[in-house]
Coordinates of N, CA and C in Angstrom, one line a residue:
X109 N -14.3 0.6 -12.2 CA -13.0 0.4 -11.6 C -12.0 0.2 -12.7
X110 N -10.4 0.3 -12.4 CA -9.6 0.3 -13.2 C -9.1 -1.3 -13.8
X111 N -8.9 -1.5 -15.1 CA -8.3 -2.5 -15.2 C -7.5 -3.5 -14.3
X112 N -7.6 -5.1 -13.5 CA -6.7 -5.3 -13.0 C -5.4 -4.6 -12.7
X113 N -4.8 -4.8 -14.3 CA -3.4 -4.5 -14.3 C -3.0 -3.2 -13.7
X114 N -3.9 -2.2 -13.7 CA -3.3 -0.9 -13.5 C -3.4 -0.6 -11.4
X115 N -4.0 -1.6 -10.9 CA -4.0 -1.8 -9.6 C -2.8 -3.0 -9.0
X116 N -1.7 -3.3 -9.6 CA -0.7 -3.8 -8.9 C 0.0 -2.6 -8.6
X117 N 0.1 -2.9 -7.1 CA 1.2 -1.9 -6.4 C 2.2 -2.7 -6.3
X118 N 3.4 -2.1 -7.4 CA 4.7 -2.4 -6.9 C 5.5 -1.7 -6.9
X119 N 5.6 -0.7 -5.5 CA 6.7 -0.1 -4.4 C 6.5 -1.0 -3.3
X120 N 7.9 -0.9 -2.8 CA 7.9 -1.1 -1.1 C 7.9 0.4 -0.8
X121 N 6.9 0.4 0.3 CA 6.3 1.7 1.0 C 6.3 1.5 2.4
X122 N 6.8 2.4 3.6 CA 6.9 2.0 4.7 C 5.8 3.4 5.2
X123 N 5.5 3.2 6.5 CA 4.5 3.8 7.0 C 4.7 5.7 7.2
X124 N 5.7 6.1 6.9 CA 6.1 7.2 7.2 C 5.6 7.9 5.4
X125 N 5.8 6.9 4.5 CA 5.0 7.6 3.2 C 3.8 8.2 3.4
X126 N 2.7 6.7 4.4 CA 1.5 6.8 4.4 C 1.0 7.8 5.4
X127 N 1.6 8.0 6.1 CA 1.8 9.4 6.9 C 1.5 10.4 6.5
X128 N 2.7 10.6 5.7 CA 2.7 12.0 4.8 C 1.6 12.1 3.7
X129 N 0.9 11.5 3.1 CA -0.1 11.4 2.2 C -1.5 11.3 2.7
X130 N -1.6 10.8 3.9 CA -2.7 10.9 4.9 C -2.6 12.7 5.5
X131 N -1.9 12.9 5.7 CA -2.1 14.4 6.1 C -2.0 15.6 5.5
X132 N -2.0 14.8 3.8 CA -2.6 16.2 2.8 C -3.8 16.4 2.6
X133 N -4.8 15.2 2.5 CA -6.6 15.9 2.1 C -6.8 16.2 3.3
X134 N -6.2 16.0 4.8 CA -6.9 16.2 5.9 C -6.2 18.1 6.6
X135 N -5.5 18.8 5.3 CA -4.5 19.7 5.9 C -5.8 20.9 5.2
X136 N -7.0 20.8 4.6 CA -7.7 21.6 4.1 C -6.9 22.1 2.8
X137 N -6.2 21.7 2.5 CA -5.6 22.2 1.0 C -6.7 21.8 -0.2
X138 N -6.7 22.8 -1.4 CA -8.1 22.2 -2.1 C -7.1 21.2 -2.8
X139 N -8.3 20.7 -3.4 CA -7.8 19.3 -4.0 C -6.8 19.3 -5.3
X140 N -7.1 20.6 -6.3 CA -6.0 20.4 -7.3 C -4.7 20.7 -6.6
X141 N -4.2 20.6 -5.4 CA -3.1 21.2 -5.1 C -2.2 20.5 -4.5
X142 N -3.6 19.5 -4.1 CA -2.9 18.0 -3.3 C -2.3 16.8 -4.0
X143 N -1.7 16.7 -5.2 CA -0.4 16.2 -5.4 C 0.6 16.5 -5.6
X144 N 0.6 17.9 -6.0 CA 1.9 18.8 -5.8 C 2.1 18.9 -4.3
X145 N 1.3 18.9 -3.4 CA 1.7 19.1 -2.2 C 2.5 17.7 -1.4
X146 N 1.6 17.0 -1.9 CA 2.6 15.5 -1.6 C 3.7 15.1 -2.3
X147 N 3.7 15.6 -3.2 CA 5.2 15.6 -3.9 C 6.1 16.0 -2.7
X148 N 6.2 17.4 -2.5 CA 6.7 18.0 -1.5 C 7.1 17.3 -0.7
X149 N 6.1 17.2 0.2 CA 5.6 16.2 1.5 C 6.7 14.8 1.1
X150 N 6.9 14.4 0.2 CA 7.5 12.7 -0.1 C 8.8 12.8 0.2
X151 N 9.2 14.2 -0.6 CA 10.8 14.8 -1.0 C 11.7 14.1 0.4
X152 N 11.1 14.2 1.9 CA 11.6 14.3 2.8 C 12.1 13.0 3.6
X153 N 11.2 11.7 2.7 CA 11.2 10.4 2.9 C 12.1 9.5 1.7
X154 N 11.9 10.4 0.4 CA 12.3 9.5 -0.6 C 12.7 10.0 -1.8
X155 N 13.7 9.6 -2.4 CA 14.3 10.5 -3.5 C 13.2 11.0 -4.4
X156 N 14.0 12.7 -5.1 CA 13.2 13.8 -5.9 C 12.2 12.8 -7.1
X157 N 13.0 11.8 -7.9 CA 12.2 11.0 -8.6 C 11.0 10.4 -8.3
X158 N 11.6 9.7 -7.3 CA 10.0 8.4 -6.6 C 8.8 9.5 -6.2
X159 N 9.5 10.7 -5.3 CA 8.3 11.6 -4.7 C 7.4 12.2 -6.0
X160 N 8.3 12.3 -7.1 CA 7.2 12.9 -8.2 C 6.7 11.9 -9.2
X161 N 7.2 10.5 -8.7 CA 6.7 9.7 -9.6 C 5.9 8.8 -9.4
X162 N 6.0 7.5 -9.9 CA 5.4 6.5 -9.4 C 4.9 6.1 -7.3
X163 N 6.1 6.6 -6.7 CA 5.4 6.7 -5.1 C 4.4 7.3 -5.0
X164 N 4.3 8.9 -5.7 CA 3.4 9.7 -5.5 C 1.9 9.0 -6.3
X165 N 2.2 8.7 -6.9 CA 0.7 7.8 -7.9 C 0.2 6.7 -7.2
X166 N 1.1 5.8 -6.8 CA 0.2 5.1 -5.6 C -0.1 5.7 -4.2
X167 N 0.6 6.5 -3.6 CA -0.2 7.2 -2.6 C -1.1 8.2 -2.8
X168 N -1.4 8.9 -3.7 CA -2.9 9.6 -4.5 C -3.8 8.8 -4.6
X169 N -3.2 7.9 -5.3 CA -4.7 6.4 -5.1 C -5.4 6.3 -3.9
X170 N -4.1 6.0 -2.7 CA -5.0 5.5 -1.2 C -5.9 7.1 -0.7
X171 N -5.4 8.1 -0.3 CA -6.0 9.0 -0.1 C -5.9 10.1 -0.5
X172 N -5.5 10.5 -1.7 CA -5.8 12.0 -2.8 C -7.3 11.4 -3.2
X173 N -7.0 10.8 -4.5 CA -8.2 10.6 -5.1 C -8.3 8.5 -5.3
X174 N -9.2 8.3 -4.1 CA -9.2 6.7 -4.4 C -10.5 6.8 -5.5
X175 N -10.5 5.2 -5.6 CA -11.3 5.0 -6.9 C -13.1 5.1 -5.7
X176 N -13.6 5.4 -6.3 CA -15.0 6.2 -6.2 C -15.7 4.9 -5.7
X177 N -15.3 3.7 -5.3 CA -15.9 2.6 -4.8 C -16.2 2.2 -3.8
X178 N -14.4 3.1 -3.1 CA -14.1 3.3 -1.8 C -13.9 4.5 -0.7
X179 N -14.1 5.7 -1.8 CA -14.4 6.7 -1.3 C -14.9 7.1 0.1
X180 N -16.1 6.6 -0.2 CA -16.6 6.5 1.1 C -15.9 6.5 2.4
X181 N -15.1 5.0 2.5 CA -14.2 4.8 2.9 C -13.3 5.5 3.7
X182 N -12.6 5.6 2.9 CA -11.3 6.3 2.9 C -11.4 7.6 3.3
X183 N -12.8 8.5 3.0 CA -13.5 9.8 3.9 C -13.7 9.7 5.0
X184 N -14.5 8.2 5.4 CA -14.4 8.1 7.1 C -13.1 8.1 7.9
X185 N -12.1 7.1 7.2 CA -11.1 7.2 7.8 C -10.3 8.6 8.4
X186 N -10.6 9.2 7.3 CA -9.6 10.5 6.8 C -10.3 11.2 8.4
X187 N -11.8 11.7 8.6 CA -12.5 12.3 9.2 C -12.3 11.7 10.4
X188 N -12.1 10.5 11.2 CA -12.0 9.8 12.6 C -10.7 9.2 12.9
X189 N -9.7 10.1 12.7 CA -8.1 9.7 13.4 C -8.0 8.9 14.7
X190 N -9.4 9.2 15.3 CA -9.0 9.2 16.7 C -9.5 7.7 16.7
X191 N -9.9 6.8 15.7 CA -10.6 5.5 16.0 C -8.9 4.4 15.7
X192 N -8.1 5.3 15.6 CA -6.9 4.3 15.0 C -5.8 4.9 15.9
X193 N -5.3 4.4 16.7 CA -4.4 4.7 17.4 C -3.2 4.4 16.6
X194 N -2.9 3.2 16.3 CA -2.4 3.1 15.6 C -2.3 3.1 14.2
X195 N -1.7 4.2 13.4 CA -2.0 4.4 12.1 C -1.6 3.6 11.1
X196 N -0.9 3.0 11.4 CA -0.9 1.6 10.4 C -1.9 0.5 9.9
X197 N -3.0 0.6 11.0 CA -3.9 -0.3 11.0 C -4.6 0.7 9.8
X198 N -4.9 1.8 10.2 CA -5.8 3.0 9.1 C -5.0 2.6 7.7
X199 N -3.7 2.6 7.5 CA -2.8 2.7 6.2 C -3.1 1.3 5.6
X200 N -2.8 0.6 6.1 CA -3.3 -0.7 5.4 C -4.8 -1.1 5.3
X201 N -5.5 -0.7 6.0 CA -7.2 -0.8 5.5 C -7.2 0.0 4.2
X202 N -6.7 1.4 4.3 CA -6.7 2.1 3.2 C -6.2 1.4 1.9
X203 N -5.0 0.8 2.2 CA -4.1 0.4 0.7 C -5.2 -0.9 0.5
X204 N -5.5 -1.6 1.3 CA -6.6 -2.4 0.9 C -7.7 -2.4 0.4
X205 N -7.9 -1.8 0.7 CA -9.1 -1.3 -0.4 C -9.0 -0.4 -1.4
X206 N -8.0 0.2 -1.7 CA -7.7 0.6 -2.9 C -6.8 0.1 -3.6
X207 N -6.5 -1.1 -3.8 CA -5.0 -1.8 -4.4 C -6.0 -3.3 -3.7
X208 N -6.9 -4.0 -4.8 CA -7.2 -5.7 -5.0 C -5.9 -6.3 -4.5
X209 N -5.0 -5.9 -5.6 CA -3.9 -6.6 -5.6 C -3.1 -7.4 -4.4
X210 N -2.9 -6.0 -3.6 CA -2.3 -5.9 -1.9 C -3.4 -6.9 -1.3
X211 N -4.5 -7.2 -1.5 CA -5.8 -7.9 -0.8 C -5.4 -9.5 -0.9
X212 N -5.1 -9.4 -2.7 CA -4.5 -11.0 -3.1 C -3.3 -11.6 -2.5
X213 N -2.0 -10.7 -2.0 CA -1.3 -10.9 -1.5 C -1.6 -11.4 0.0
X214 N -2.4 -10.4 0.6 CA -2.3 -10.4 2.0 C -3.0 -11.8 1.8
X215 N -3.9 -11.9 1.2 CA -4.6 -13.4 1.2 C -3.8 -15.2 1.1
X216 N -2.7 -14.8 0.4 CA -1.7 -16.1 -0.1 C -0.9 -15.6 1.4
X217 N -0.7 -15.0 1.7 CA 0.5 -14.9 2.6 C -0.6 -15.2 4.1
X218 N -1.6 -14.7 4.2 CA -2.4 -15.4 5.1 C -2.9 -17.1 5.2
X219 N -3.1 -17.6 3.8 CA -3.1 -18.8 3.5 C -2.3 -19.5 3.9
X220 N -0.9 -19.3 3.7 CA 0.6 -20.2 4.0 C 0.5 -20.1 5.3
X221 N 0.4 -18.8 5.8 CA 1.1 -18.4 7.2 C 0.1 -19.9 8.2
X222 N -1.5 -20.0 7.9 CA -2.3 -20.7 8.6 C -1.8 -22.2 8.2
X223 N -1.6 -22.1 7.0 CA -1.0 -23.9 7.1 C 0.2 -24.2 7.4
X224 N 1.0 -23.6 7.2 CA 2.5 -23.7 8.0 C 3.3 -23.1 7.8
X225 N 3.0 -21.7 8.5 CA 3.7 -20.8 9.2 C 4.6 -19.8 8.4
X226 N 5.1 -20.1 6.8 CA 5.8 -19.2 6.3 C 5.6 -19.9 5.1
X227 N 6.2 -18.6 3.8 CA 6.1 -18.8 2.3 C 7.5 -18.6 1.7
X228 N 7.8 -19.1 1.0 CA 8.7 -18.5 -0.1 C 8.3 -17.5 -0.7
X229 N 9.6 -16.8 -0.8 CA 9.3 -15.6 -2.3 C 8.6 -15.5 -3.4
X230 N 9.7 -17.2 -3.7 CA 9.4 -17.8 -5.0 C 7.8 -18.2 -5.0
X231 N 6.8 -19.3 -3.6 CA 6.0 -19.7 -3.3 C 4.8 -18.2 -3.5
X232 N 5.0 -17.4 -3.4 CA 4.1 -16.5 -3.2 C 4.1 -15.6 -4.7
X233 N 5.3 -15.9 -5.4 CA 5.0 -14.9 -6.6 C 4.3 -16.1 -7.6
X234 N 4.5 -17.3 -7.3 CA 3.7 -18.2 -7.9 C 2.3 -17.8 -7.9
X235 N 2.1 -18.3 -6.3 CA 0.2 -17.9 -6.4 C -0.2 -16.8 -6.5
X236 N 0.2 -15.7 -7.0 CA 0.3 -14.3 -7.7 C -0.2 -14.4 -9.0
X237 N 0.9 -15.2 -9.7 CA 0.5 -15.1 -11.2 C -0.3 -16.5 -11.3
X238 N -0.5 -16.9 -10.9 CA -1.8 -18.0 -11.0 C -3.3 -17.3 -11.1
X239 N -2.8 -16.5 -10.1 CA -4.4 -15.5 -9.8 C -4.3 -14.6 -10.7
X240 N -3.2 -13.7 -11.3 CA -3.5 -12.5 -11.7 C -2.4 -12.6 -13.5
X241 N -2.3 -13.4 -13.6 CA -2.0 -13.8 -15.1 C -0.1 -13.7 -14.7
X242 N 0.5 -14.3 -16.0 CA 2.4 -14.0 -15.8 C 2.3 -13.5 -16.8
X243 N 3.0 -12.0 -15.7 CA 3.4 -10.5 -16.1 C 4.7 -10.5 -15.2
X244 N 5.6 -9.5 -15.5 CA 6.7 -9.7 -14.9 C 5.8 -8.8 -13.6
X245 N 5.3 -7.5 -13.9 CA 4.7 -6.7 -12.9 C 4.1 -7.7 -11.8
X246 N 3.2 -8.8 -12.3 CA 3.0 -9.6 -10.8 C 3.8 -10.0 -10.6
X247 N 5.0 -10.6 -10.7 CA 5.8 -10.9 -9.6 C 6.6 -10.2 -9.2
X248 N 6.8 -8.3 -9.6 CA 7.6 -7.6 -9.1 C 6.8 -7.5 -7.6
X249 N 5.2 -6.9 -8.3 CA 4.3 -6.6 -7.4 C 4.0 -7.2 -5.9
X250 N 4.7 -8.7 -6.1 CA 3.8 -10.0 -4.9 C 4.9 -9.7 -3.9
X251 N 6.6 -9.5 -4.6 CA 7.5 -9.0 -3.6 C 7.5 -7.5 -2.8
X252 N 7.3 -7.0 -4.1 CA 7.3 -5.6 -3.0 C 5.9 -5.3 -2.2
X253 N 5.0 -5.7 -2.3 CA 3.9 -5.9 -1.6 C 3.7 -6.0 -0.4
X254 N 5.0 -7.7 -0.7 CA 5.1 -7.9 0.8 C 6.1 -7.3 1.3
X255 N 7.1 -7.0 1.0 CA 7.9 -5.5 1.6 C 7.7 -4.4 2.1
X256 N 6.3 -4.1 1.4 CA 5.5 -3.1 2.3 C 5.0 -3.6 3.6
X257 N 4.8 -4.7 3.6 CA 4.0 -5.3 5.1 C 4.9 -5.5 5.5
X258 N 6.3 -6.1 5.2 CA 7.6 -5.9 6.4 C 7.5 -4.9 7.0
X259 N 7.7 -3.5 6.0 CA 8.1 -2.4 6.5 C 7.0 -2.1 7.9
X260 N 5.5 -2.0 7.8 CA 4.5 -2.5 8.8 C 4.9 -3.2 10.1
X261 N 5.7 -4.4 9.5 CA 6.0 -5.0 10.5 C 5.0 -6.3 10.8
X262 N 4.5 -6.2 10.1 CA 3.3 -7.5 10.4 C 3.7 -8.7 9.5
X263 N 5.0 -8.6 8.6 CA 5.2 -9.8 8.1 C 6.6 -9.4 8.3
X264 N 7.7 -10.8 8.6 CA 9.0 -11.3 8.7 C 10.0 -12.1 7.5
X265 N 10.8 -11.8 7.3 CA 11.8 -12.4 6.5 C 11.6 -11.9 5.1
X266 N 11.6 -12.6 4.0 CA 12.5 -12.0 2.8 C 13.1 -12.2 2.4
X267 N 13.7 -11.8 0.9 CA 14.5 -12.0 0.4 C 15.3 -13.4 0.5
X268 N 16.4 -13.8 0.6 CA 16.6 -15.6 0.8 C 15.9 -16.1 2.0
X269 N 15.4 -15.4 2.8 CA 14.4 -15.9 4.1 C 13.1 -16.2 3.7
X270 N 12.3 -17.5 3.9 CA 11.1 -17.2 4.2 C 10.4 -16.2 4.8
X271 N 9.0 -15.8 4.5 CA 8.1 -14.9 5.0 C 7.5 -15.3 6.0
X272 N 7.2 -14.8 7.4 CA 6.3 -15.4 8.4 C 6.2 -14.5 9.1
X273 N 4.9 -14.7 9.8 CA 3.7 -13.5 10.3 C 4.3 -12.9 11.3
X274 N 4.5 -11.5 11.3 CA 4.9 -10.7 12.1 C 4.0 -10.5 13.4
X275 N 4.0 -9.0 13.6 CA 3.3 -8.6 14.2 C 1.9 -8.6 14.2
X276 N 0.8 -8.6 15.7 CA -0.6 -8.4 14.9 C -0.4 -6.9 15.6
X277 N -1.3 -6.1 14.5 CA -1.7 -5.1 14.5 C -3.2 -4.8 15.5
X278 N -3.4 -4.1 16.4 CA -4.6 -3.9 16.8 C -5.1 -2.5 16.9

């Protein structure tokens, strides 16, 4: 597995990324072809930079090429569309298990939410770098993390608002 550091995801990513990056290994394209193809695929969600850059590098991770731990994984998913009605539920099992980090997150933000009900920004990029050393990257990473789970919809507020539990996902 990759050094911690190199598994902080920090984009906010909303589900229409994970969309588009789920339906390149499953479009039969061979595999050297499938990040140039997501590139493409990204252009249509998010500017020409992000689609060939850093967005495209963490969606390669969840399903181009995840780390060989989860593989497995992430092939069943890819293979049984039809067990996830909702594709979100699929996208975030996916970033979960390929991104610790997003795991550490959901975990503090599950933590607070059970003892009372919401976190600060500030509260959450704390227990970030507690867990994962102070780097500026963890606390870019703890925010946009959870930005991605706004975007989801399973977590609320932000920014000068507290964070508190959204929607459940089934």
């Amino acid at each position: 597995m990759n050094s911690r550091k190199n598994m902080i995801f920090d984009r906010t990513l909303w589900p229409e990324l994970f969309d588009a990056a789920y339906r390149i290994p499953t479009s039969g394209a061979p595999f050297k072809d499938q990040r140039q193809l997501l590139t493409v695929a990204l252009r249509d969600h998010t500017t020409e930079q992000e689609a060939g850059n850093k967005t495209r590098k963490l969606l390669t991770r969840v399903y181009i090429n995840p780390p060989l731990e989860v593989l497995p994984l992430i092939q069943w998913a890819l293979q049984h569309p039809e067990q996830f009605p909702d594709r979100r539920v699929m996208h975030l099992g996916a970033l979960l298990a390929t991104f610790p980090f997003v795991g550490s997150v959901a975990a503090a933000l599950g933590k607070a939410f059970s003892l009372g009900g919401e976190i600060t920004g500030v509260d959450l990029r704390r227990r970030l770098v507690a867990e994962w050393g102070a780097r500026n990257m963890v606390e870019l990473g703890a925010i946009k993390t959870a930005g991605t789970l706004r975007k989801f919809a399973i977590v609320d507020g932000g920014g000068v608002q507290p964070l508190r539990p959204g929607l459940v996902l089934e």
